[in-house]
PDB file of C-alpha atoms in Angstrom:
ATOM      1  CA  MET A  22      -0.437  -3.803  10.722  1.00 55.00           C
ATOM      2  CA  HIS A  23      -0.290  -6.021   7.662  1.00 56.00           C
ATOM      3  CA  ASP A  24       3.343  -6.576   8.324  1.00 68.00           C
ATOM      4  CA  ALA A  25       3.414 -10.411   8.375  1.00 65.00           C
ATOM      5  CA  PRO A  26       6.128 -12.029   6.147  1.00 76.00           C
ATOM      6  CA  ILE A  27       5.198 -12.543   2.550  1.00 94.00           C
ATOM      7  CA  THR A  28       4.725 -16.166   1.655  1.00 96.00           C
ATOM      8  CA  VAL A  29       7.022 -17.188  -1.235  1.00 97.00           C
ATOM      9  CA  ALA A  30       6.489 -20.160  -3.364  1.00 97.00           C
ATOM     10  CA  GLY A  31       7.200 -21.374  -6.880  1.00 97.00           C
ATOM     11  CA  GLN A  32      10.459 -20.663  -8.406  1.00 97.00           C
ATOM     12  CA  PRO A  33      13.151 -19.268  -6.032  1.00 97.00           C
ATOM     13  CA  LEU A  34      13.433 -15.416  -6.333  1.00 97.00           C
ATOM     14  CA  ALA A  35      17.182 -15.857  -6.863  1.00 95.00           C
ATOM     15  CA  THR A  36      16.566 -17.610 -10.154  1.00 96.00           C
ATOM     16  CA  ALA A  37      13.117 -16.605 -11.393  1.00 97.00           C
ATOM     17  CA  SER A  38      12.775 -14.251 -14.260  1.00 95.00           C
ATOM     18  CA  LYS A  39       8.993 -13.457 -13.519  1.00 98.00           C
ATOM     19  CA  ALA A  40       6.960 -12.944 -10.328  1.00 98.00           C
ATOM     20  CA  LEU A  41       3.229 -13.238  -9.651  1.00 98.00           C
ATOM     21  CA  ILE A  42       1.936 -11.280  -6.685  1.00 98.00           C
ATOM     22  CA  LEU A  43      -1.334 -12.811  -5.377  1.00 98.00           C
ATOM     23  CA  LEU A  44      -3.651 -10.863  -2.922  1.00 97.00           C
ATOM     24  CA  HIS A  45      -6.248 -12.849  -1.042  1.00 96.00           C
ATOM     25  CA  GLY A  46      -9.860 -11.818  -0.361  1.00 95.00           C
ATOM     26  CA  ARG A  47     -11.490 -11.026   2.946  1.00 96.00           C
ATOM     27  CA  GLY A  48     -11.451 -14.009   5.239  1.00 94.00           C
ATOM     28  CA  GLY A  49      -8.899 -15.658   3.036  1.00 94.00           C
ATOM     29  CA  SER A  50      -5.252 -16.303   3.393  1.00 94.00           C
ATOM     30  CA  ALA A  51      -2.001 -16.450   1.398  1.00 95.00           C
ATOM     31  CA  ALA A  52      -2.291 -20.259   1.218  1.00 95.00           C
ATOM     32  CA  ASP A  53      -5.840 -19.859  -0.306  1.00 94.00           C
ATOM     33  CA  ILE A  54      -4.837 -17.536  -3.029  1.00 96.00           C
ATOM     34  CA  LEU A  55      -1.661 -19.363  -3.793  1.00 97.00           C
ATOM     35  CA  SER A  56      -3.773 -22.464  -4.566  1.00 96.00           C
ATOM     36  CA  LEU A  57      -4.937 -20.623  -7.697  1.00 95.00           C
ATOM     37  CA  ALA A  58      -1.464 -20.985  -9.127  1.00 96.00           C
ATOM     38  CA  ARG A  59      -2.026 -24.677  -9.915  1.00 95.00           C
ATOM     39  CA  TYR A  60      -4.545 -23.530 -12.585  1.00 96.00           C
ATOM     40  CA  LEU A  61      -2.114 -20.919 -14.125  1.00 97.00           C
ATOM     41  CA  PRO A  62       0.865 -21.459 -16.482  1.00 96.00           C
ATOM     42  CA  VAL A  63       3.316 -19.978 -13.854  1.00 96.00           C
ATOM     43  CA  ALA A  64       5.554 -22.923 -13.136  1.00 94.00           C
ATOM     44  CA  ASP A  65       8.651 -20.770 -13.839  1.00 95.00           C
ATOM     45  CA  TYR A  66       7.445 -17.783 -11.695  1.00 98.00           C
ATOM     46  CA  ALA A  67       8.230 -16.736  -8.226  1.00 98.00           C
ATOM     47  CA  LEU A  68       4.930 -16.552  -6.300  1.00 98.00           C
ATOM     48  CA  LEU A  69       4.524 -13.896  -3.594  1.00 98.00           C
ATOM     49  CA  ALA A  70       1.453 -13.740  -1.399  1.00 97.00           C
ATOM     50  CA  PRO A  71       1.292 -11.276   1.463  1.00 95.00           C
ATOM     51  CA  GLN A  72      -0.789 -12.462   4.431  1.00 92.00           C
ATOM     52  CA  VAL A  73      -3.082  -9.806   5.902  1.00 89.00           C
ATOM     53  CA  THR A  74      -3.403  -9.320   9.648  1.00 84.00           C
ATOM     54  CA  GLY A  75      -6.764 -10.609  10.740  1.00 89.00           C
ATOM     55  CA  HIS A  76      -7.581 -11.861   7.227  1.00 90.00           C
ATOM     56  CA  THR A  77      -9.070  -8.542   6.207  1.00 94.00           C
ATOM     57  CA  TRP A  78      -7.133  -5.904   4.247  1.00 96.00           C
ATOM     58  CA  TYR A  79      -9.624  -3.061   5.349  1.00 96.00           C
ATOM     59  CA  PRO A  80     -12.692  -3.170   7.457  1.00 96.00           C
ATOM     60  CA  GLN A  81     -15.468  -1.574   5.530  1.00 97.00           C
ATOM     61  CA  SER A  82     -16.838  -2.056   1.979  1.00 98.00           C
ATOM     62  CA  PHE A  83     -14.471  -1.064  -0.820  1.00 98.00           C
ATOM     63  CA  LEU A  84     -17.161   1.366  -1.747  1.00 98.00           C
ATOM     64  CA  ALA A  85     -16.972   3.318   1.494  1.00 98.00           C
ATOM     65  CA  PRO A  86     -15.217   6.729   1.580  1.00 98.00           C
ATOM     66  CA  LEU A  87     -11.468   6.201   1.708  1.00 98.00           C
ATOM     67  CA  ALA A  88     -11.157   7.642   5.175  1.00 98.00           C
ATOM     68  CA  TYR A  89     -13.545   5.008   6.615  1.00 98.00           C
ATOM     69  CA  ASN A  90     -10.989   2.224   5.668  1.00 98.00           C
ATOM     70  CA  GLU A  91      -7.813   4.070   7.071  1.00 97.00           C
ATOM     71  CA  PRO A  92      -5.269   3.461   8.309  1.00 95.00           C
ATOM     72  CA  TYR A  93      -5.776  -0.101   7.071  1.00 95.00           C
ATOM     73  CA  LEU A  94      -5.952   0.815   3.339  1.00 96.00           C
ATOM     74  CA  THR A  95      -2.723   2.555   3.361  1.00 95.00           C
ATOM     75  CA  ALA A  96      -1.117  -0.381   5.184  1.00 94.00           C
ATOM     76  CA  ALA A  97      -2.648  -2.798   2.689  1.00 95.00           C
ATOM     77  CA  LEU A  98      -1.254  -0.753  -0.256  1.00 96.00           C
ATOM     78  CA  GLY A  99       2.110  -0.842   1.505  1.00 95.00           C
ATOM     79  CA  ALA A 100       1.956  -4.618   1.794  1.00 95.00           C
ATOM     80  CA  ALA A 101       1.380  -4.900  -2.022  1.00 96.00           C
ATOM     81  CA  GLY A 102       4.249  -2.482  -2.587  1.00 96.00           C
ATOM     82  CA  ARG A 103       6.552  -4.526  -0.507  1.00 96.00           C
ATOM     83  CA  ALA A 104       5.875  -7.580  -2.499  1.00 97.00           C
ATOM     84  CA  VAL A 105       6.617  -5.620  -5.705  1.00 97.00           C
ATOM     85  CA  ALA A 106       9.823  -4.284  -4.172  1.00 97.00           C
ATOM     86  CA  LEU A 107      10.819  -7.779  -3.075  1.00 97.00           C
ATOM     87  CA  ALA A 108      10.623  -8.988  -6.627  1.00 98.00           C
ATOM     88  CA  GLY A 109      12.535  -5.999  -7.804  1.00 98.00           C
ATOM     89  CA  SER A 110      15.264  -6.533  -5.176  1.00 97.00           C
ATOM     90  CA  HIS A 111      15.979  -9.830  -6.960  1.00 97.00           C
ATOM     91  CA  GLY A 112      16.248  -8.252 -10.443  1.00 97.00           C
ATOM     92  CA  ILE A 113      12.774  -8.943 -11.627  1.00 98.00           C
ATOM     93  CA  SER A 114      11.727  -5.822 -13.570  1.00 96.00           C
ATOM     94  CA  PRO A 115       8.145  -4.425 -13.436  1.00 97.00           C
ATOM     95  CA  GLU A 116       7.404  -5.657 -16.913  1.00 97.00           C
ATOM     96  CA  ASN A 117       7.881  -9.176 -15.606  1.00 98.00           C
ATOM     97  CA  VAL A 118       5.791  -8.606 -12.515  1.00 98.00           C
ATOM     98  CA  TYR A 119       2.186  -9.794 -12.599  1.00 98.00           C
ATOM     99  CA  LEU A 120      -0.573  -8.819 -10.080  1.00 98.00           C
ATOM    100  CA  LEU A 121      -3.656 -10.935  -9.284  1.00 98.00           C
ATOM    101  CA  GLY A 122      -6.254 -10.705  -6.624  1.00 98.00           C
ATOM    102  CA  PHE A 123      -9.720 -12.072  -5.725  1.00 98.00           C
ATOM    103  CA  SER A 124     -12.540  -9.986  -4.179  1.00 97.00           C
ATOM    104  CA  GLN A 125     -11.125  -7.651  -1.551  1.00 97.00           C
ATOM    105  CA  GLY A 126      -7.745  -8.638  -2.881  1.00 97.00           C
ATOM    106  CA  ALA A 127      -8.829  -7.831  -6.405  1.00 98.00           C
ATOM    107  CA  CYS A 128      -9.857  -4.377  -5.381  1.00 98.00           C
ATOM    108  CA  LEU A 129      -6.447  -3.892  -3.619  1.00 98.00           C
ATOM    109  CA  THR A 130      -4.683  -5.169  -6.796  1.00 98.00           C
ATOM    110  CA  LEU A 131      -6.426  -2.650  -9.008  1.00 98.00           C
ATOM    111  CA  GLU A 132      -5.955   0.213  -6.569  1.00 98.00           C
ATOM    112  CA  TYR A 133      -2.308  -0.518  -6.086  1.00 98.00           C
ATOM    113  CA  ALA A 134      -1.686  -0.876  -9.917  1.00 98.00           C
ATOM    114  CA  ALA A 135      -3.642   2.325 -10.753  1.00 98.00           C
ATOM    115  CA  ARG A 136      -1.751   4.349  -8.162  1.00 98.00           C
ATOM    116  CA  HIS A 137       1.501   3.083  -9.508  1.00 98.00           C
ATOM    117  CA  ALA A 138       0.720   2.598 -13.221  1.00 98.00           C
ATOM    118  CA  MET A 139       3.703   1.303 -15.319  1.00 98.00           C
ATOM    119  CA  ARG A 140       4.301  -1.561 -17.725  1.00 98.00           C
ATOM    120  CA  TYR A 141       3.600  -4.635 -15.700  1.00 98.00           C
ATOM    121  CA  GLY A 142       3.476  -8.152 -17.077  1.00 98.00           C
ATOM    122  CA  GLY A 143      -0.159  -8.205 -16.421  1.00 98.00           C
ATOM    123  CA  VAL A 144      -3.071  -7.387 -13.982  1.00 98.00           C
ATOM    124  CA  VAL A 145      -5.869  -9.729 -13.042  1.00 98.00           C
ATOM    125  CA  ALA A 146      -8.821  -8.744 -10.864  1.00 98.00           C
ATOM    126  CA  PHE A 147     -11.272 -11.659 -10.259  1.00 98.00           C
ATOM    127  CA  THR A 148     -14.385  -9.755  -8.902  1.00 97.00           C
ATOM    128  CA  GLY A 149     -13.069  -6.340  -7.896  1.00 98.00           C
ATOM    129  CA  GLY A 150     -12.983  -2.639  -8.742  1.00 98.00           C
ATOM    130  CA  LEU A 151     -11.133   0.453  -7.729  1.00 98.00           C
ATOM    131  CA  ILE A 152     -11.671   1.589  -4.165  1.00 98.00           C
ATOM    132  CA  GLY A 153     -13.683   4.445  -2.772  1.00 98.00           C
ATOM    133  CA  ASP A 154     -17.129   5.876  -2.678  1.00 98.00           C
ATOM    134  CA  ARG A 155     -16.084   7.439  -5.976  1.00 97.00           C
ATOM    135  CA  LEU A 156     -13.026   7.289  -8.125  1.00 97.00           C
ATOM    136  CA  TYR A 157     -10.445   9.711  -6.847  1.00 96.00           C
ATOM    137  CA  LEU A 158      -8.770  10.620 -10.040  1.00 96.00           C
ATOM    138  CA  ASP A 159      -5.951  12.557  -8.550  1.00 95.00           C
ATOM    139  CA  SER A 160      -4.784   9.281  -6.801  1.00 96.00           C
ATOM    140  CA  TYR A 161      -4.030   7.563 -10.143  1.00 97.00           C
ATOM    141  CA  THR A 162      -0.764   8.407 -11.900  1.00 92.00           C
ATOM    142  CA  GLY A 163       1.583   6.895 -14.448  1.00 97.00           C
ATOM    143  CA  ASP A 164       1.220   4.965 -17.675  1.00 98.00           C
ATOM    144  CA  PHE A 165       0.483   1.299 -18.058  1.00 98.00           C
ATOM    145  CA  ALA A 166       2.055   1.405 -21.553  1.00 98.00           C
ATOM    146  CA  GLY A 167      -0.246  -1.356 -22.795  1.00 98.00           C
ATOM    147  CA  THR A 168      -0.222  -3.673 -19.737  1.00 98.00           C
ATOM    148  CA  PRO A 169      -2.761  -6.424 -20.437  1.00 98.00           C
ATOM    149  CA  CYS A 170      -5.506  -6.322 -17.643  1.00 98.00           C
ATOM    150  CA  LEU A 171      -8.369  -8.661 -17.022  1.00 98.00           C
ATOM    151  CA  LEU A 172     -11.398  -7.496 -14.934  1.00 98.00           C
ATOM    152  CA  ALA A 173     -13.718 -10.437 -14.458  1.00 98.00           C
ATOM    153  CA  SER A 174     -16.781 -10.358 -12.359  1.00 97.00           C
ATOM    154  CA  GLY A 175     -20.446 -11.475 -12.092  1.00 95.00           C
ATOM    155  CA  ASP A 176     -23.690  -9.522 -12.297  1.00 95.00           C
ATOM    156  CA  PRO A 177     -25.247  -9.176  -9.907  1.00 94.00           C
ATOM    157  CA  ASP A 178     -22.620  -9.613  -7.242  1.00 94.00           C
ATOM    158  CA  ALA A 179     -23.389  -9.117  -3.610  1.00 90.00           C
ATOM    159  CA  HIS A 180     -20.197  -7.156  -2.931  1.00 94.00           C
ATOM    160  CA  VAL A 181     -18.947  -5.727  -6.241  1.00 97.00           C
ATOM    161  CA  PRO A 182     -21.412  -3.809  -8.485  1.00 97.00           C
ATOM    162  CA  ALA A 183     -20.876  -4.303 -12.170  1.00 97.00           C
ATOM    163  CA  ALA A 184     -21.063  -0.437 -12.580  1.00 98.00           C
ATOM    164  CA  ARG A 185     -17.849  -0.120 -10.549  1.00 98.00           C
ATOM    165  CA  VAL A 186     -16.092  -2.819 -12.592  1.00 98.00           C
ATOM    166  CA  ARG A 187     -17.032  -0.905 -15.795  1.00 98.00           C
ATOM    167  CA  ALA A 188     -15.772   2.396 -14.263  1.00 98.00           C
ATOM    168  CA  SER A 189     -12.587   0.808 -13.307  1.00 98.00           C
ATOM    169  CA  THR A 190     -12.191  -0.582 -16.808  1.00 98.00           C
ATOM    170  CA  ALA A 191     -12.641   2.954 -18.236  1.00 98.00           C
ATOM    171  CA  LEU A 192     -10.086   4.486 -15.630  1.00 98.00           C
ATOM    172  CA  LEU A 193      -7.384   1.787 -16.483  1.00 98.00           C
ATOM    173  CA  THR A 194      -7.907   2.285 -20.049  1.00 98.00           C
ATOM    174  CA  THR A 195      -7.262   6.073 -19.713  1.00 98.00           C
ATOM    175  CA  LEU A 196      -3.984   5.171 -17.981  1.00 98.00           C
ATOM    176  CA  GLY A 197      -2.846   3.118 -21.035  1.00 98.00           C
ATOM    177  CA  ALA A 198      -3.884  -0.282 -20.063  1.00 98.00           C
ATOM    178  CA  ALA A 199      -5.116  -2.832 -22.544  1.00 98.00           C
ATOM    179  CA  VAL A 200      -8.227  -4.027 -20.536  1.00 98.00           C
ATOM    180  CA  THR A 201     -10.474  -6.973 -21.145  1.00 98.00           C
ATOM    181  CA  GLU A 202     -13.675  -6.790 -19.147  1.00 98.00           C
ATOM    182  CA  GLN A 203     -15.629 -10.006 -18.656  1.00 96.00           C
ATOM    183  CA  ILE A 204     -18.958  -9.596 -16.726  1.00 96.00           C
ATOM    184  CA  THR A 205     -20.941 -12.884 -16.478  1.00 94.00           C
ATOM    185  CA  PRO A 206     -24.598 -12.820 -15.513  1.00 94.00           C
ATOM    186  CA  GLY A 207     -25.507 -14.891 -12.521  1.00 88.00           C
ATOM    187  CA  MET A 208     -21.979 -16.027 -11.891  1.00 90.00           C
ATOM    188  CA  GLY A 209     -21.836 -15.704  -8.087  1.00 87.00           C
ATOM    189  CA  HIS A 210     -18.940 -14.525  -5.860  1.00 92.00           C
ATOM    190  CA  THR A 211     -16.192 -16.905  -7.045  1.00 91.00           C
ATOM    191  CA  VAL A 212     -13.563 -17.646  -9.655  1.00 95.00           C
ATOM    192  CA  THR A 213     -14.813 -19.797 -12.448  1.00 94.00           C
ATOM    193  CA  PRO A 214     -12.819 -22.117 -14.714  1.00 94.00           C
ATOM    194  CA  GLN A 215     -13.819 -19.967 -17.671  1.00 95.00           C
ATOM    195  CA  GLU A 216     -12.245 -16.882 -16.026  1.00 96.00           C
ATOM    196  CA  LEU A 217      -9.050 -18.870 -15.381  1.00 96.00           C
ATOM    197  CA  VAL A 218      -8.906 -19.842 -19.077  1.00 95.00           C
ATOM    198  CA  LEU A 219      -9.365 -16.174 -19.997  1.00 95.00           C
ATOM    199  CA  ALA A 220      -6.542 -15.208 -17.695  1.00 97.00           C
ATOM    200  CA  ASN A 221      -4.281 -17.866 -19.036  1.00 96.00           C
ATOM    201  CA  GLN A 222      -4.789 -16.748 -22.608  1.00 96.00           C
ATOM    202  CA  LEU A 223      -4.864 -13.038 -22.286  1.00 95.00           C
ATOM    203  CA  ILE A 224      -2.521 -12.396 -19.382  1.00 97.00           C
ATOM    204  CA  PHE A 225      -0.210 -15.467 -19.173  1.00 95.00           C
ATOM    205  CA  LYS A 226      -0.230 -16.007 -22.948  1.00 84.00           C
ATOM    206  CA  GLN A 227      -1.064 -19.706 -22.897  1.00 65.00           C
ATOM    207  CA  PRO A 228      -2.187 -20.851 -26.368  1.00 58.00           C
ATOM    208  CA  ALA A 229      -5.707 -21.838 -26.703  1.00 56.00           C
ATOM    209  CA  ASP A 230      -6.420 -25.589 -27.057  1.00 52.00           C
TER     210      ASP A 230
END
């Protein structure tokens, strides 16, 4: 379950000093999410994209009780953890590891990061929130130590309520993250050019034109 090899692109792990871990959405693929890298200033990063079995990280809505998505959710978190460990095994420290996901992958990105809070390079969630019918506060430990995080979503969104995005922002903030929340009215379930610009400036530190 969720044990397919991680697709590795960008700079070779042996020589890269930074890594970007990308988690695709429901129905998507590693190749899909890797295509976002062309819009990000990550030419010198190793890119790691796990491919989920069956193109779905977990079967139910991310707002379902946690047990409804098991054992898939645990396996999905494990896949994210293996990508982080792969970067670490090549000497890339957590503060140089960046996490990014879209939709179901964004939810998984936030859930993994909040369960393993530490100083990452940055966290980007394009249309996602923490997982569960409620926020299980005992699941979240550690200290982000100022990790820059971007939570960007639309309102309304058919899958991700803005209220959960806001609750996720608040939770990450209590864990020490420096969170920027961008909720755009009528945006649709997508990643917009404006969100990419924001990610580039806030997370990947690309100077504004």
